[in-house]
Amino acid sequence: MNKPVLGLVLGGILGIFDGLSAWFTPAVRSQMMGIVIGSTVKGLIAGILIGYFARKVNSLALGIVFGLSVGLLLAYGVCMMQPGPNHYYFEIMLPGGIVGTIIGYATQRFGQQPRAIAD
C-alpha cells in the first residue's frame, strides 16, 4: 500500500480509538458519538498529511516527529474549539499525539514508495 493511502486508512482506524478514549472523561460521555466522528475525521486528515510527507521525505525520525507534530497541532485545534472553561488539553492532546506518532512510524516503515514509470 502506498504511503498516503496507508496513512489515510490507519488514521481513520486510530481516529475511532482516539474518540473512544473520551469514555475516560466522564463529563463528556453524553457526547461520545460526535467525539468519535470528529476524532475519525481528525485522524483521516492527519493520516493523509503524514502519508504525503512520508512520500516526499524518506526518514523514520523525521516521519515520527512530523506525525507527532501534526497529531498535536490538530488536537490543539480541537481543544481550542471547546466551549466554556474546560478545554481538556491533556485528554485530547495525549491520544492525538500518540495517533500522529503511530501514523508517522507506520507510513515510513511499512508504506511503499511510488514506482518509477518505465519507458
PDB file of C-alpha atoms in Angstrom:
ATOM      1  CA  MET A   1       0.000   0.000   0.000  1.00  0.00           C
ATOM      2  CA  ASN A   2       1.409   3.413  -0.826  1.00  0.00           C
ATOM      3  CA  LYS A   3       2.185   5.839   1.979  1.00  0.00           C
ATOM      4  CA  PRO A   4      -0.730   8.315   1.671  1.00  0.00           C
ATOM      5  CA  VAL A   5      -3.304   5.508   1.451  1.00  0.00           C
ATOM      6  CA  LEU A   6      -1.735   3.705   4.414  1.00  0.00           C
ATOM      7  CA  GLY A   7      -1.817   6.958   6.384  1.00  0.00           C
ATOM      8  CA  LEU A   8      -5.458   7.522   5.456  1.00  0.00           C
ATOM      9  CA  VAL A   9      -6.570   4.014   6.441  1.00  0.00           C
ATOM     10  CA  LEU A  10      -4.537   3.944   9.631  1.00  0.00           C
ATOM     11  CA  GLY A  11      -5.659   7.477  10.531  1.00  0.00           C
ATOM     12  CA  GLY A  12      -9.303   6.512  10.197  1.00  0.00           C
ATOM     13  CA  ILE A  13      -8.941   3.375  12.310  1.00  0.00           C
ATOM     14  CA  LEU A  14      -6.837   5.032  15.006  1.00  0.00           C
ATOM     15  CA  GLY A  15      -9.130   8.075  14.958  1.00  0.00           C
ATOM     16  CA  ILE A  16     -12.001   5.847  16.055  1.00  0.00           C
ATOM     17  CA  PHE A  17      -9.982   4.611  19.019  1.00  0.00           C
ATOM     18  CA  ASP A  18      -8.875   8.179  19.749  1.00  0.00           C
ATOM     19  CA  GLY A  19     -12.525   9.189  20.005  1.00  0.00           C
ATOM     20  CA  LEU A  20     -13.399   6.182  22.122  1.00  0.00           C
ATOM     21  CA  SER A  21     -10.749   7.257  24.633  1.00  0.00           C
ATOM     22  CA  ALA A  22     -13.146  10.067  25.607  1.00  0.00           C
ATOM     23  CA  TRP A  23     -15.002   7.446  27.634  1.00  0.00           C
ATOM     24  CA  PHE A  24     -12.384   8.011  30.346  1.00  0.00           C
ATOM     25  CA  THR A  25     -13.599  11.602  30.777  1.00  0.00           C
ATOM     26  CA  PRO A  26     -16.986  11.174  32.494  1.00  0.00           C
ATOM     27  CA  ALA A  27     -18.115  14.748  31.813  1.00  0.00           C
ATOM     28  CA  VAL A  28     -18.247  14.152  28.043  1.00  0.00           C
ATOM     29  CA  ARG A  29     -19.713  10.638  27.890  1.00  0.00           C
ATOM     30  CA  SER A  30     -23.029  12.006  26.667  1.00  0.00           C
ATOM     31  CA  GLN A  31     -21.274  13.385  23.553  1.00  0.00           C
ATOM     32  CA  MET A  32     -19.457  10.186  22.537  1.00  0.00           C
ATOM     33  CA  MET A  33     -20.927   9.896  19.037  1.00  0.00           C
ATOM     34  CA  GLY A  34     -19.845  13.390  17.997  1.00  0.00           C
ATOM     35  CA  ILE A  35     -16.436  12.919  19.575  1.00  0.00           C
ATOM     36  CA  VAL A  36     -15.823   9.634  17.748  1.00  0.00           C
ATOM     37  CA  ILE A  37     -16.889  11.145  14.413  1.00  0.00           C
ATOM     38  CA  GLY A  38     -14.739  14.236  14.960  1.00  0.00           C
ATOM     39  CA  SER A  39     -11.734  12.165  16.015  1.00  0.00           C
ATOM     40  CA  THR A  40     -12.116   9.947  12.966  1.00  0.00           C
ATOM     41  CA  VAL A  41     -12.108  12.983  10.675  1.00  0.00           C
ATOM     42  CA  LYS A  42      -9.104  14.356  12.566  1.00  0.00           C
ATOM     43  CA  GLY A  43      -7.338  11.002  12.104  1.00  0.00           C
ATOM     44  CA  LEU A  44      -8.111  10.989   8.377  1.00  0.00           C
ATOM     45  CA  ILE A  45      -6.704  14.498   7.953  1.00  0.00           C
ATOM     46  CA  ALA A  46      -3.599  13.624   9.963  1.00  0.00           C
ATOM     47  CA  GLY A  47      -3.156  10.368   8.053  1.00  0.00           C
ATOM     48  CA  ILE A  48      -3.230  11.948   4.615  1.00  0.00           C
ATOM     49  CA  LEU A  49      -0.883  14.785   5.649  1.00  0.00           C
ATOM     50  CA  ILE A  50       1.590  12.417   7.271  1.00  0.00           C
ATOM     51  CA  GLY A  51       1.352   9.998   4.338  1.00  0.00           C
ATOM     52  CA  TYR A  52       2.223  12.688   1.812  1.00  0.00           C
ATOM     53  CA  PHE A  53       5.100  13.829   3.998  1.00  0.00           C
ATOM     54  CA  ALA A  54       6.347  10.237   4.172  1.00  0.00           C
ATOM     55  CA  ARG A  55       6.167  10.032   0.391  1.00  0.00           C
ATOM     56  CA  LYS A  56       8.422  13.073  -0.004  1.00  0.00           C
ATOM     57  CA  VAL A  57      10.816  12.545   2.931  1.00  0.00           C
ATOM     58  CA  ASN A  58      12.268   9.087   3.490  1.00  0.00           C
ATOM     59  CA  SER A  59      13.407   9.381   7.120  1.00  0.00           C
ATOM     60  CA  LEU A  60      11.954   7.406  10.007  1.00  0.00           C
ATOM     61  CA  ALA A  61      12.950  10.002  12.614  1.00  0.00           C
ATOM     62  CA  LEU A  62      11.517  12.922  10.641  1.00  0.00           C
ATOM     63  CA  GLY A  63       8.354  10.929   9.920  1.00  0.00           C
ATOM     64  CA  ILE A  64       7.795  10.293  13.615  1.00  0.00           C
ATOM     65  CA  VAL A  65       8.476  13.927  14.567  1.00  0.00           C
ATOM     66  CA  PHE A  66       6.212  15.208  11.783  1.00  0.00           C
ATOM     67  CA  GLY A  67       3.479  12.750  12.799  1.00  0.00           C
ATOM     68  CA  LEU A  68       3.697  13.830  16.422  1.00  0.00           C
ATOM     69  CA  SER A  69       3.599  17.498  15.390  1.00  0.00           C
ATOM     70  CA  VAL A  70       0.570  17.075  13.125  1.00  0.00           C
ATOM     71  CA  GLY A  71      -1.256  14.998  15.745  1.00  0.00           C
ATOM     72  CA  LEU A  72      -0.618  17.568  18.459  1.00  0.00           C
ATOM     73  CA  LEU A  73      -1.466  20.520  16.218  1.00  0.00           C
ATOM     74  CA  LEU A  74      -4.807  19.062  15.141  1.00  0.00           C
ATOM     75  CA  ALA A  75      -5.602  18.065  18.724  1.00  0.00           C
ATOM     76  CA  TYR A  76      -4.753  21.583  19.918  1.00  0.00           C
ATOM     77  CA  GLY A  77      -7.183  22.960  17.344  1.00  0.00           C
ATOM     78  CA  VAL A  78      -9.896  20.709  18.743  1.00  0.00           C
ATOM     79  CA  CYS A  79      -9.057  21.874  22.286  1.00  0.00           C
ATOM     80  CA  MET A  80      -9.462  25.489  21.271  1.00  0.00           C
ATOM     81  CA  MET A  81     -12.923  24.791  19.821  1.00  0.00           C
ATOM     82  CA  GLN A  82     -14.265  23.537  23.168  1.00  0.00           C
ATOM     83  CA  PRO A  83     -16.853  25.884  24.662  1.00  0.00           C
ATOM     84  CA  GLY A  84     -16.580  27.037  28.241  1.00  0.00           C
ATOM     85  CA  PRO A  85     -13.657  26.993  30.634  1.00  0.00           C
ATOM     86  CA  ASN A  86     -12.819  23.263  30.314  1.00  0.00           C
ATOM     87  CA  HIS A  87     -10.658  22.654  27.255  1.00  0.00           C
ATOM     88  CA  TYR A  88      -9.440  19.155  28.272  1.00  0.00           C
ATOM     89  CA  TYR A  89      -5.947  19.720  26.855  1.00  0.00           C
ATOM     90  CA  PHE A  90      -4.400  16.560  28.305  1.00  0.00           C
ATOM     91  CA  GLU A  91      -7.366  14.322  27.474  1.00  0.00           C
ATOM     92  CA  ILE A  92      -7.434  15.438  23.831  1.00  0.00           C
ATOM     93  CA  MET A  93      -3.787  16.105  23.024  1.00  0.00           C
ATOM     94  CA  LEU A  94      -2.301  12.908  24.502  1.00  0.00           C
ATOM     95  CA  PRO A  95      -4.254  10.494  22.270  1.00  0.00           C
ATOM     96  CA  GLY A  96      -3.871  12.873  19.311  1.00  0.00           C
ATOM     97  CA  GLY A  97      -0.099  12.905  19.710  1.00  0.00           C
ATOM     98  CA  ILE A  98       0.011   9.128  20.056  1.00  0.00           C
ATOM     99  CA  VAL A  99      -2.091   8.663  16.914  1.00  0.00           C
ATOM    100  CA  GLY A 100       0.162  11.022  14.947  1.00  0.00           C
ATOM    101  CA  THR A 101       3.295   9.244  16.165  1.00  0.00           C
ATOM    102  CA  ILE A 102       1.953   5.809  15.226  1.00  0.00           C
ATOM    103  CA  ILE A 103       0.897   7.003  11.770  1.00  0.00           C
ATOM    104  CA  GLY A 104       4.284   8.678  11.243  1.00  0.00           C
ATOM    105  CA  TYR A 105       6.109   5.490  12.154  1.00  0.00           C
ATOM    106  CA  ALA A 106       3.861   3.184  10.147  1.00  0.00           C
ATOM    107  CA  THR A 107       3.897   5.233   6.957  1.00  0.00           C
ATOM    108  CA  GLN A 108       7.693   5.452   6.985  1.00  0.00           C
ATOM    109  CA  ARG A 109       8.256   1.827   7.955  1.00  0.00           C
ATOM    110  CA  PHE A 110       5.538  -0.036   6.070  1.00  0.00           C
ATOM    111  CA  GLY A 111       4.379   2.281   3.272  1.00  0.00           C
ATOM    112  CA  GLN A 112       5.665   1.640  -0.240  1.00  0.00           C
ATOM    113  CA  GLN A 113       7.409   4.249  -2.361  1.00  0.00           C
ATOM    114  CA  PRO A 114       5.771   5.110  -5.684  1.00  0.00           C
ATOM    115  CA  ARG A 115       7.084   3.087  -8.595  1.00  0.00           C
ATOM    116  CA  ALA A 116       9.001   4.744 -11.387  1.00  0.00           C
ATOM    117  CA  ILE A 117       7.302   4.580 -14.770  1.00  0.00           C
ATOM    118  CA  ALA A 118       9.330   2.527 -17.210  1.00  0.00           C
ATOM    119  CA  ASP A 119       9.803   3.959 -20.695  1.00  0.00           C
TER     120      ASP A 119
END
